[in-house]
Coordinates of C-alpha atoms (C1' of nucleotides) in Angstrom, one line a residue:
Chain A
X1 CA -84.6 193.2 43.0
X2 CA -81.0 191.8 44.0
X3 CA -81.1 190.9 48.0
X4 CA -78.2 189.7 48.7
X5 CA -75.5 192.5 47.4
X6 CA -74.6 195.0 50.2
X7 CA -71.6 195.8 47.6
X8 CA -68.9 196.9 50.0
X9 CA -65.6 197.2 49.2
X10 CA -63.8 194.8 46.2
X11 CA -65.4 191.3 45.5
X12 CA -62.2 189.4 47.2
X13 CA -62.7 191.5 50.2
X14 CA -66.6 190.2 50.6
X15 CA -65.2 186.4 50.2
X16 CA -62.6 186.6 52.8
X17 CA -65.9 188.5 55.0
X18 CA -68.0 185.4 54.2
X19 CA -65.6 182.5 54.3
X20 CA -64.7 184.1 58.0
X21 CA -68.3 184.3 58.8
X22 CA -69.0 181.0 57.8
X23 CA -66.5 179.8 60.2
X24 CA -67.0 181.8 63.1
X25 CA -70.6 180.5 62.5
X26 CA -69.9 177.4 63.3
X27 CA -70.8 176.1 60.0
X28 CA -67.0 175.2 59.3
X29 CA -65.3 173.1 61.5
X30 CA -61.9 173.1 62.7
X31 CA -60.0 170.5 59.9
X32 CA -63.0 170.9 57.9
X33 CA -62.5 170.4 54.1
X34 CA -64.4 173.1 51.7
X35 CA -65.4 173.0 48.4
X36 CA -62.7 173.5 45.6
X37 CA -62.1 176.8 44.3
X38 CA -63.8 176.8 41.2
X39 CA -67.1 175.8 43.4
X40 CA -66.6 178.3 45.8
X41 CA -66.2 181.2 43.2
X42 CA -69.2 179.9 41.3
X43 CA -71.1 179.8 44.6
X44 CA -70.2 183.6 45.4
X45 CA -70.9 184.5 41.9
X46 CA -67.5 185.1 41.4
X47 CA -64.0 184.7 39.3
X48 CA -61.5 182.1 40.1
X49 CA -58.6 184.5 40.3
X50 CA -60.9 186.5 42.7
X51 CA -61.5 183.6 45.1
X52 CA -57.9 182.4 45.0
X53 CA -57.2 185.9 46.2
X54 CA -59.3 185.6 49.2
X55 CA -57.8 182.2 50.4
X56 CA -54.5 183.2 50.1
X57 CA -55.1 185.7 52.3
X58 CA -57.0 184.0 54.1
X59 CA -53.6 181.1 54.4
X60 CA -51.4 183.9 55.2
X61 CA -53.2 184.4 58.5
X62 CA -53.4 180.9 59.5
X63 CA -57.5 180.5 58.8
X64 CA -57.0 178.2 55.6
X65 CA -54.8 175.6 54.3
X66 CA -54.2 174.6 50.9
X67 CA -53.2 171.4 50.2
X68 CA -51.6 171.1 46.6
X69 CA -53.9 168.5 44.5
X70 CA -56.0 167.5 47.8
X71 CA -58.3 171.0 48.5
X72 CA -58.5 173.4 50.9
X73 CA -59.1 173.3 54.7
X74 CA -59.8 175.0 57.4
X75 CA -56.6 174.4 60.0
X76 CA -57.1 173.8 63.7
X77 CA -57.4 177.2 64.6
X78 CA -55.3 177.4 67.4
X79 CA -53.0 180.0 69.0
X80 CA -50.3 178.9 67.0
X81 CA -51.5 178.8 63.8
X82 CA -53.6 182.1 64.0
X83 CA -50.7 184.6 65.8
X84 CA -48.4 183.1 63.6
X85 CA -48.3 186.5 61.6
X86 CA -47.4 188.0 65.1
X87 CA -44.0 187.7 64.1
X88 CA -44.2 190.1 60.9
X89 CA -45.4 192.4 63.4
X90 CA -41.8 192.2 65.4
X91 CA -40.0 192.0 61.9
X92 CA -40.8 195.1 60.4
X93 CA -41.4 197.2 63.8
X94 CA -38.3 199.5 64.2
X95 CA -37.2 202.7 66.2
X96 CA -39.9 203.7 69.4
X97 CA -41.9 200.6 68.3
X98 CA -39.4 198.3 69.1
X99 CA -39.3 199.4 72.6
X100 CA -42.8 199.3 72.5
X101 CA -42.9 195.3 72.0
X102 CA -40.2 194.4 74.1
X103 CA -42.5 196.4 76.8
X104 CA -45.3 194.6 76.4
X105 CA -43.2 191.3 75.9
X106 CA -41.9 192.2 79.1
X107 CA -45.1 192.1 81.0
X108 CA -46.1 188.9 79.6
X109 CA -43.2 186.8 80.0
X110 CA -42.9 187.8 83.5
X111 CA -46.3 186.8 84.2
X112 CA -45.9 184.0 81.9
X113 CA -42.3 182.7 84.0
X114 CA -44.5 183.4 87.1
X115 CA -47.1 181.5 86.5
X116 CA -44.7 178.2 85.3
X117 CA -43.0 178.5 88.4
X118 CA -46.4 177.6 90.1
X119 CA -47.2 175.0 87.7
X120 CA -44.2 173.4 85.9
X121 CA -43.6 169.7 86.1
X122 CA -40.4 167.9 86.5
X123 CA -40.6 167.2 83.2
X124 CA -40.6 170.6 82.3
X125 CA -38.5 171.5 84.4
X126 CA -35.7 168.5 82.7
X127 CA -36.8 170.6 79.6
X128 CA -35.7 174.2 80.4
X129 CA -32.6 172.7 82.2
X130 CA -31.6 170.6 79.0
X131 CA -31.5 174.2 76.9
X132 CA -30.1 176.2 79.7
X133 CA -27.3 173.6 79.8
X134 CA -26.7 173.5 75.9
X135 CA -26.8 177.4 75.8
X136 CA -24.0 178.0 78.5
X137 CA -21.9 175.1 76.4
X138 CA -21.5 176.7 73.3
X139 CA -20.0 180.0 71.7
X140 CA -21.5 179.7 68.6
X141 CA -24.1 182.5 68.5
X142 CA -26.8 180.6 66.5
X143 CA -26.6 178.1 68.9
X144 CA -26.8 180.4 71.5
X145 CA -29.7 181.9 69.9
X146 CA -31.8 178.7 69.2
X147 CA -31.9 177.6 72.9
X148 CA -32.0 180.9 74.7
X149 CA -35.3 181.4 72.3
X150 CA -36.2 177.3 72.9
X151 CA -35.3 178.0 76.8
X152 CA -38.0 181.1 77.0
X153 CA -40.3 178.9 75.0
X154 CA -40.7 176.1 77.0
X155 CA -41.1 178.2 80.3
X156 CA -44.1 179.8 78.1
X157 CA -45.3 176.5 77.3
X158 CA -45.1 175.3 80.8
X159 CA -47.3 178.2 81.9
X160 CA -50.8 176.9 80.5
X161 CA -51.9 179.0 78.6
X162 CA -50.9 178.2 74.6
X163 CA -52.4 181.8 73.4
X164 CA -50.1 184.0 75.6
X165 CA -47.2 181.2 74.3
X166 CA -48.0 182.2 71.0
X167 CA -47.9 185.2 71.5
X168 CA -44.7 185.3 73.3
X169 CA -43.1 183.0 70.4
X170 CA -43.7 185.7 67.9
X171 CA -42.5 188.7 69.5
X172 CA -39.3 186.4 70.1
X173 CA -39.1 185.4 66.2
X174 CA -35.4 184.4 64.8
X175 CA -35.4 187.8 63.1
X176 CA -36.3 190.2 65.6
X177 CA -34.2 188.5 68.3
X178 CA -31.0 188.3 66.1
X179 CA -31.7 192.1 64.8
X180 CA -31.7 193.5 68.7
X181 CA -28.8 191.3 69.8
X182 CA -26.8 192.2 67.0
X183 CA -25.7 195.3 69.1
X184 CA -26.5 194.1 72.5
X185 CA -24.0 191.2 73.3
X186 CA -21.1 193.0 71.5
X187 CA -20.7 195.2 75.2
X188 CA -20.4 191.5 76.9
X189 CA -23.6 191.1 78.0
X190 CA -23.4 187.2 77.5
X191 CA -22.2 186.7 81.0
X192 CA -24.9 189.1 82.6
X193 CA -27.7 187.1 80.3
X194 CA -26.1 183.8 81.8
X195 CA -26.6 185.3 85.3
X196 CA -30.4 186.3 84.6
X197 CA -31.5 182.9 82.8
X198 CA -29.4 181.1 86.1
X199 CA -31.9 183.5 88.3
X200 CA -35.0 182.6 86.2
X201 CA -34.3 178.8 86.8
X202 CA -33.4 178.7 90.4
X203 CA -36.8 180.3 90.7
X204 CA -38.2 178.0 88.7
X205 CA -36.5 174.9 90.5
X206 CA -38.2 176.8 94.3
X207 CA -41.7 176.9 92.8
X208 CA -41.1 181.5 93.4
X209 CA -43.6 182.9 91.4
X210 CA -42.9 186.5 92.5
X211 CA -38.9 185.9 92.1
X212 CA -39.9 184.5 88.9
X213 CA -41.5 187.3 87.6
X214 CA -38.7 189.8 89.3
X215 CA -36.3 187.9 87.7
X216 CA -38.0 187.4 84.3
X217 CA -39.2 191.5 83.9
X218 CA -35.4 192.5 85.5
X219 CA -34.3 189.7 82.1
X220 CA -36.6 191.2 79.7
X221 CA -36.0 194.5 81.0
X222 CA -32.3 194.9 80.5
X223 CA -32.6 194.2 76.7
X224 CA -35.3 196.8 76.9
X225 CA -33.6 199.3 78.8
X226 CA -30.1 198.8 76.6
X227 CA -32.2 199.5 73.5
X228 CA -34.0 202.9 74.5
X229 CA -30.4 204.0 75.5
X230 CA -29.6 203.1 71.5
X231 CA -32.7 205.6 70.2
X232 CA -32.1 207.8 72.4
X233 CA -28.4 209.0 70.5
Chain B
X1 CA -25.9 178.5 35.9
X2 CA -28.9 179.8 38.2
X3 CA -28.2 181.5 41.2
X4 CA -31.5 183.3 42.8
X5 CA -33.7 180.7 42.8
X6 CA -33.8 178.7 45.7
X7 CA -37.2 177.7 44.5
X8 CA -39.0 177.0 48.1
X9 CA -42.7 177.1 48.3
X10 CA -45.1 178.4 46.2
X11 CA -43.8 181.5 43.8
X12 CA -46.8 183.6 45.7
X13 CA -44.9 182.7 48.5
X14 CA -41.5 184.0 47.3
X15 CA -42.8 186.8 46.0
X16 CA -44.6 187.8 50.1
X17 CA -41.3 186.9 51.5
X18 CA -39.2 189.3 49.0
X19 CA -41.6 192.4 49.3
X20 CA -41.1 191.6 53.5
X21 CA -37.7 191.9 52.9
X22 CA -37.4 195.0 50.8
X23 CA -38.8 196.6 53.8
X24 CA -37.5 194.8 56.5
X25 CA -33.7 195.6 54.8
X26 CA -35.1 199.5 54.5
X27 CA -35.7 199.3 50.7
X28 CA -39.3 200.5 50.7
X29 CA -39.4 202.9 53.4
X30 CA -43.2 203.4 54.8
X31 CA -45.5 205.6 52.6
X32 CA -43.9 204.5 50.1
X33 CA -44.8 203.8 46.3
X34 CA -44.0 200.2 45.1
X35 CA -44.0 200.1 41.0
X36 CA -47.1 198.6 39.3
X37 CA -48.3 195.0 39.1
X38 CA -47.1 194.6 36.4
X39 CA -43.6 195.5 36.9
X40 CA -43.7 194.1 40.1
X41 CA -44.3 190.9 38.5
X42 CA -41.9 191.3 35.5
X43 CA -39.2 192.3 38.1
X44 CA -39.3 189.0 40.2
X45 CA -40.2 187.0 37.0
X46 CA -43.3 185.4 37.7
X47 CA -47.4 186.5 36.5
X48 CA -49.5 189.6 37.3
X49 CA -51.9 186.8 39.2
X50 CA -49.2 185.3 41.2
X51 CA -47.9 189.1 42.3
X52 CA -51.5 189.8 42.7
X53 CA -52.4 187.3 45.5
X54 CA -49.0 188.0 47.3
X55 CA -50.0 191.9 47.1
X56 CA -53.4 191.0 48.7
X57 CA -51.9 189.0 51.2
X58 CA -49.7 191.4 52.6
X59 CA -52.6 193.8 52.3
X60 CA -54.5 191.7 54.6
X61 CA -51.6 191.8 56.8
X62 CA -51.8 195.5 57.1
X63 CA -48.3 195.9 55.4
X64 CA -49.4 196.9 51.9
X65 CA -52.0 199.4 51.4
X66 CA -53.9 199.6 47.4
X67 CA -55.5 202.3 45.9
X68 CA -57.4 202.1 42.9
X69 CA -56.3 203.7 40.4
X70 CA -53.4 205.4 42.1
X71 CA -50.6 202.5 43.2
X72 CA -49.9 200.2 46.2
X73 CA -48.2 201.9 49.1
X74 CA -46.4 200.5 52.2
X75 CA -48.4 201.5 54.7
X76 CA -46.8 203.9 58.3
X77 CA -46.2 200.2 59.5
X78 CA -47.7 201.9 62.7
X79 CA -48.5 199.6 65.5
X80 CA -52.8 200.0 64.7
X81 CA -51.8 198.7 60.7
X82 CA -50.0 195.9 61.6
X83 CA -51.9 194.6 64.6
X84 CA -55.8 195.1 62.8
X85 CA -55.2 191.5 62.0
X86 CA -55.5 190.4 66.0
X87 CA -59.3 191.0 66.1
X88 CA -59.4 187.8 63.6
X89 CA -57.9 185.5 66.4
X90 CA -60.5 186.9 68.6
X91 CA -63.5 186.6 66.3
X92 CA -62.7 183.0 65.3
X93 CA -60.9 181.6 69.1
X94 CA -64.0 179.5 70.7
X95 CA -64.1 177.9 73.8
X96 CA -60.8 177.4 76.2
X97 CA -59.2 179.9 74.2
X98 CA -61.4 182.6 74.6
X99 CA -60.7 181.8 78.3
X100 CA -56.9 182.4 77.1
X101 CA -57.5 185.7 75.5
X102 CA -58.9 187.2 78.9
X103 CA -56.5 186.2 80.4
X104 CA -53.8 187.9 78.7
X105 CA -56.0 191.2 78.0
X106 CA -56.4 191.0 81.8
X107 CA -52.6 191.0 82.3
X108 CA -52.1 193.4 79.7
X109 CA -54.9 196.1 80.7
X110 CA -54.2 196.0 84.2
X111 CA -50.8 197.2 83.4
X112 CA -52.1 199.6 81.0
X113 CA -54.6 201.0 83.5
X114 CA -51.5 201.1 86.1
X115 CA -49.4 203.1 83.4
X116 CA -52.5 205.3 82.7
X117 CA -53.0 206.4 86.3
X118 CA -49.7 207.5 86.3
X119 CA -49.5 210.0 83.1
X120 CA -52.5 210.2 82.2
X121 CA -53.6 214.0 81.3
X122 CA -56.3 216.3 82.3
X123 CA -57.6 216.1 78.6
X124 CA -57.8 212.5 78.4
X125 CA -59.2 212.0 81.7
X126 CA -62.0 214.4 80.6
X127 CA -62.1 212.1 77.4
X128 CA -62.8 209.1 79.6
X129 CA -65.3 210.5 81.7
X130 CA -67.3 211.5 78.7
X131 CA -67.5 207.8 77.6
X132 CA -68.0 206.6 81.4
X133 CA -70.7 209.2 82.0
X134 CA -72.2 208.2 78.3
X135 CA -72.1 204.9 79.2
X136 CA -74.1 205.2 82.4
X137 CA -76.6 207.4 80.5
X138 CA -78.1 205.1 78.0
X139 CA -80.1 201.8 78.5
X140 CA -79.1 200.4 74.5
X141 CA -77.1 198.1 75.1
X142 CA -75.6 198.8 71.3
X143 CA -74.8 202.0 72.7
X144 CA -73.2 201.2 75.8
X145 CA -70.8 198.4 74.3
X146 CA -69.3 201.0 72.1
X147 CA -68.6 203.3 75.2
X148 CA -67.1 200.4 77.1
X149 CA -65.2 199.6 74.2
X150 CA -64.3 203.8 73.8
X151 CA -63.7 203.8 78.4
X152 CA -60.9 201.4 77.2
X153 CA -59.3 202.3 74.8
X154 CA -58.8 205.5 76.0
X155 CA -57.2 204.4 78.7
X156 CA -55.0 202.3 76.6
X157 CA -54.0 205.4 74.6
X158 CA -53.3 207.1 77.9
X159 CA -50.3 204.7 78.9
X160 CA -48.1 205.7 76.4
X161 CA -47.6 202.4 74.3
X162 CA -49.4 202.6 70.8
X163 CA -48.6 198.9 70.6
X164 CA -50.0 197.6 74.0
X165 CA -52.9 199.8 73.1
X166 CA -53.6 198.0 69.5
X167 CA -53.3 194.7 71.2
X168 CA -55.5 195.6 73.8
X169 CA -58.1 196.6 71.0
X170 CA -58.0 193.7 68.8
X171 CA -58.6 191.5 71.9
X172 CA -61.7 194.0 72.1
X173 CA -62.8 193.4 69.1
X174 CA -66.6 194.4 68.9
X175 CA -68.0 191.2 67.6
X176 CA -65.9 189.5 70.1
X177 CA -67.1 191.3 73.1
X178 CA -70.3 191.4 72.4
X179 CA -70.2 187.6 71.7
X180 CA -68.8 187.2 75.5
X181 CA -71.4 190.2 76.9
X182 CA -74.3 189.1 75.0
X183 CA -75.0 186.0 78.1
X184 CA -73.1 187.7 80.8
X185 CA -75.1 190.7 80.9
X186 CA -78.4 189.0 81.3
X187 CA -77.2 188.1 85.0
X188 CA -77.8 191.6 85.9
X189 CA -74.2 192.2 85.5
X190 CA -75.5 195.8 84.6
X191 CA -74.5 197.2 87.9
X192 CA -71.7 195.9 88.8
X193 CA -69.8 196.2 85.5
X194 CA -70.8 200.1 86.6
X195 CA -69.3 199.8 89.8
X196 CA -65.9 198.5 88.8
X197 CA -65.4 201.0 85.8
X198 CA -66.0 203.5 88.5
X199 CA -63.2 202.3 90.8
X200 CA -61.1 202.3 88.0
X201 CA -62.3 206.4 87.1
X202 CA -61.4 206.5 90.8
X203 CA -57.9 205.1 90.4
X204 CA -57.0 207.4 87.3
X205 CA -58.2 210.6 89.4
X206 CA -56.1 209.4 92.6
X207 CA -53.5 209.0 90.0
X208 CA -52.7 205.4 92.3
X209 CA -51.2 202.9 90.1
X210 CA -51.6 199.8 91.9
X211 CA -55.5 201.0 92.6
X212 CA -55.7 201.5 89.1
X213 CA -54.0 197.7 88.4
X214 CA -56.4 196.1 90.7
X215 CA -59.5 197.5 89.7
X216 CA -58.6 196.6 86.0
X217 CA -57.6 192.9 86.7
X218 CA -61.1 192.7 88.9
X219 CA -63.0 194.5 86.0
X220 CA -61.5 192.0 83.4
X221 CA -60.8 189.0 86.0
X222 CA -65.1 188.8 86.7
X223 CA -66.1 188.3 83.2
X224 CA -63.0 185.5 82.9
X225 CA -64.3 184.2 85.7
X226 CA -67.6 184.0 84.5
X227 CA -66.6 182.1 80.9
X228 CA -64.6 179.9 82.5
X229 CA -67.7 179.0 84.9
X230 CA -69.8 178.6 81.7
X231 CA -67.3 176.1 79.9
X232 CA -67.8 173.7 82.7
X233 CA -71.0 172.6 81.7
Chain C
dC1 C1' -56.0 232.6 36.5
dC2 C1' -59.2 229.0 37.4
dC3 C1' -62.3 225.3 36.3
dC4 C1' -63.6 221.4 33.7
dC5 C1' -62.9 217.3 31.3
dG6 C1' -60.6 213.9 28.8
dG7 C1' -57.0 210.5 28.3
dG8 C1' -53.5 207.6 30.1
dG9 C1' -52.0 204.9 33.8
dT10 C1' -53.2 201.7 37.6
dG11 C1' -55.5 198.4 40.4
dG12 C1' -59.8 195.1 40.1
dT13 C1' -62.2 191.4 37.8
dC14 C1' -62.9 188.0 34.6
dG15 C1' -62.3 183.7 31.7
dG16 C1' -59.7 180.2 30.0
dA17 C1' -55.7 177.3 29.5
dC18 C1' -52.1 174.4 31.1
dC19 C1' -49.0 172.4 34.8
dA20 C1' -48.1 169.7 39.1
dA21 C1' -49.3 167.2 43.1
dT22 C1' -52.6 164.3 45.1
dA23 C1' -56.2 160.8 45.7
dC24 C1' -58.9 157.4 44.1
dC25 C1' -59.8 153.0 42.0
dG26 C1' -59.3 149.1 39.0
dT27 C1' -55.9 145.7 37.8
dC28 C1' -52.7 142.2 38.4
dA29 C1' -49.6 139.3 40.9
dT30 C1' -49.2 136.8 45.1
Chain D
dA1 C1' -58.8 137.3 49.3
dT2 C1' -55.3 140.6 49.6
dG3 C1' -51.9 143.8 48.8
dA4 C1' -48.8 146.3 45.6
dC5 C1' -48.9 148.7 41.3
dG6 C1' -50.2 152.1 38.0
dG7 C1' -53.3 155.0 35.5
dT8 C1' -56.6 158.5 35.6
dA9 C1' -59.7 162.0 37.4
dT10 C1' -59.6 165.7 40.7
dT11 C1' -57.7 169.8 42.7
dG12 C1' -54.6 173.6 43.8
dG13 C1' -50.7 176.5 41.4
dT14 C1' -49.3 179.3 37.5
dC15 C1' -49.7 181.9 33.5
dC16 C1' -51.9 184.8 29.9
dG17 C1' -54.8 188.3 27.8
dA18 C1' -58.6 191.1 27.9
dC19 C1' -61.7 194.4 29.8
dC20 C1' -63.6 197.4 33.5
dA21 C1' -63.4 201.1 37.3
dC22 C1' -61.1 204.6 39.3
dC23 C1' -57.6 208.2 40.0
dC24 C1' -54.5 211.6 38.7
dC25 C1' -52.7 215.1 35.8
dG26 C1' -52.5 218.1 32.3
dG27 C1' -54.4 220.7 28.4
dG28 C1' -58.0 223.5 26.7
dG29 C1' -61.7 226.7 27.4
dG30 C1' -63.9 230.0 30.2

DNA sequence: CCCCCGGGGTGGTCGGACCAATACCGTCAT
DNA sequence: ATGACGGTATTGGTCCGACCACCCCGGGGG
């Protein structure tokens, strides 16, 4: 008699299914506001606590937004809010998968730095210099930290193309970065990092893309190399 | 008198960020068995419903796994888990963006086809001609999508890095691809699509990396070519 | 010794209640 | 007429208790 009920899998599982169909139909915008929860869960012919389930999950990875006492809403659906939960990838990856990430982060920053060395403006450009500047005055590692990740993202940014950014910006996250370089700058490799961001922006500043992509995989590929060296005992 | 409660965010919210933790810091090692709901939620002071929504989130994120009746368990954390959550980006991304996503699956599978040319094995070169041969056998378009989709990925699998390869298959995704095929392939695209998956079978057998690279980039490069022509009008 | 089945434990769902933040709207002073 | 103020309805956040569905294990019967 019933139509409607293919019955697959747990009831919160078919909401987050239909909330994401309803979107990638079309028939929720971007910004979009949807109907409170206790509508939705009647609607679906299901529990509150079920439905809350379903956004939440749905919140965790950057579809949905709730907005204590105002409702819930669909977010802009760009990179950055949807690879946002690339970054708890990079957090609890360890051992051979490490290696694995900083390969393919490897590949596309190098891209990534050759493509802004074709494209970046002076503005840009002002940009990458102001963190490069700030990195090489400090000692304090934090600080270091913050602009070398700010320094790689604006070079990202300056490439065009926001998914690959985002991308980028979570295989870089605060945690994963710190956890690698624990280790890695205690054999003084700030002054050889120092070298290979100077390399990165003189190709920059000459418009290079191939010497920015040597110079960004040879960066990349340092960390990468050091680290299989550290499985490897 | 308090001293664990920095009381940020949402409690949901705290709890997501602890159970992170516990494995990030090695606590909950992967295949492990986590302690009930409702000890969970007793344990970090807050309600089974609270716990609840944090355990589906992190479900949804690939890092929990929960079987009825039987417990939740961290899941291997293996690079296919955590990354399942990649095909949403694809499935909802619309317009520029999907431009975006080609082009970093172009950069990323050209590399991958380049690495696959190298080690690939006698086995899994007879695994990819089965799909390549299968594909060329078949008029159903249903049919052929999944041994495109199967031509790929085993040539993903075939350069070595489980997380390139997961990437590679989110940005895959079926209802993605054949939300991009389903106008491209009414150009007659037929044929060539066949052409260039054989200069790539060519490349693997040569065992010529930068043949291998070129014929990938071309392969995904003509169908990014084609969506970008599309979202000028 | 093996098979079956029953009970206890566990996740899944439900309904209701209350709290907290927000938004809306009418009131009042200017 | 207009803008600041405040109260109230709305909405997400949290908690509680109950029951169901399923799995696992162990005891009893073959």
């Amino acid at each position: 008699m019933d139509e409607t009920a293919p019955q697959k899998g747990t009831v919160t599982q078919r909401a987050i299914e239909r909330i994401k169909g309803m979107i990638a139909e079309g028939r929720l915008e971007p910004g979009q506001r949807l109907p409170t929860e206790r509508d939705l869960a009647a609607q679906l012919g299901m529990s509150r606590s079920s439905m809350r389930e379903a956004i939440r999950a749905l919140t965790v990875l950057g579809v949905l937004e709730a907005r204590h006492g105002s409702g819930i809403y669909v977010t802009q659906l760009e990179a950055g809010d949807l690879l946002e939960t690339f970054g708890v990838v990079a957090d609890l990856s360890r051992g051979p998968r490490l290696v694995e990430l900083l390969e393919v982060r490897r590949i596309l920053e190098s891209t990534a730095t050759a493509l802004a060395a074709a494209r970046i403006t002076p503005d840009q450009l002002a940009e990458v210099e102001k963190h490069l500047t700030a990195m090489n005055a400090t000692d304090d590692p934090e600080e270091i930290l913050a602009h070398d990740l700010a320094f790689h993202r604006e070079i990202a940014m300056a490439a065009g193309n926001d998914t690959m950014a985002a991308i980028l910006e979570g295989l870089s996250s605060r945690t994963f970065r710190a956890r690698v370089w624990r280790g890695y700058q205690e054999e003084g490799a700030f002054a050889r990092t120092r070298r290979e961001h100077a390399a990165i922006h003189r190709a920059l500043v000459a418009h290079d893309p191939e010497a920015a992509r040597a110079a960004a995989a040879a960066h990349v590929g340092e960390v990468e190399q050091w680290l299989r060296s550290q499985l490897g005992e």
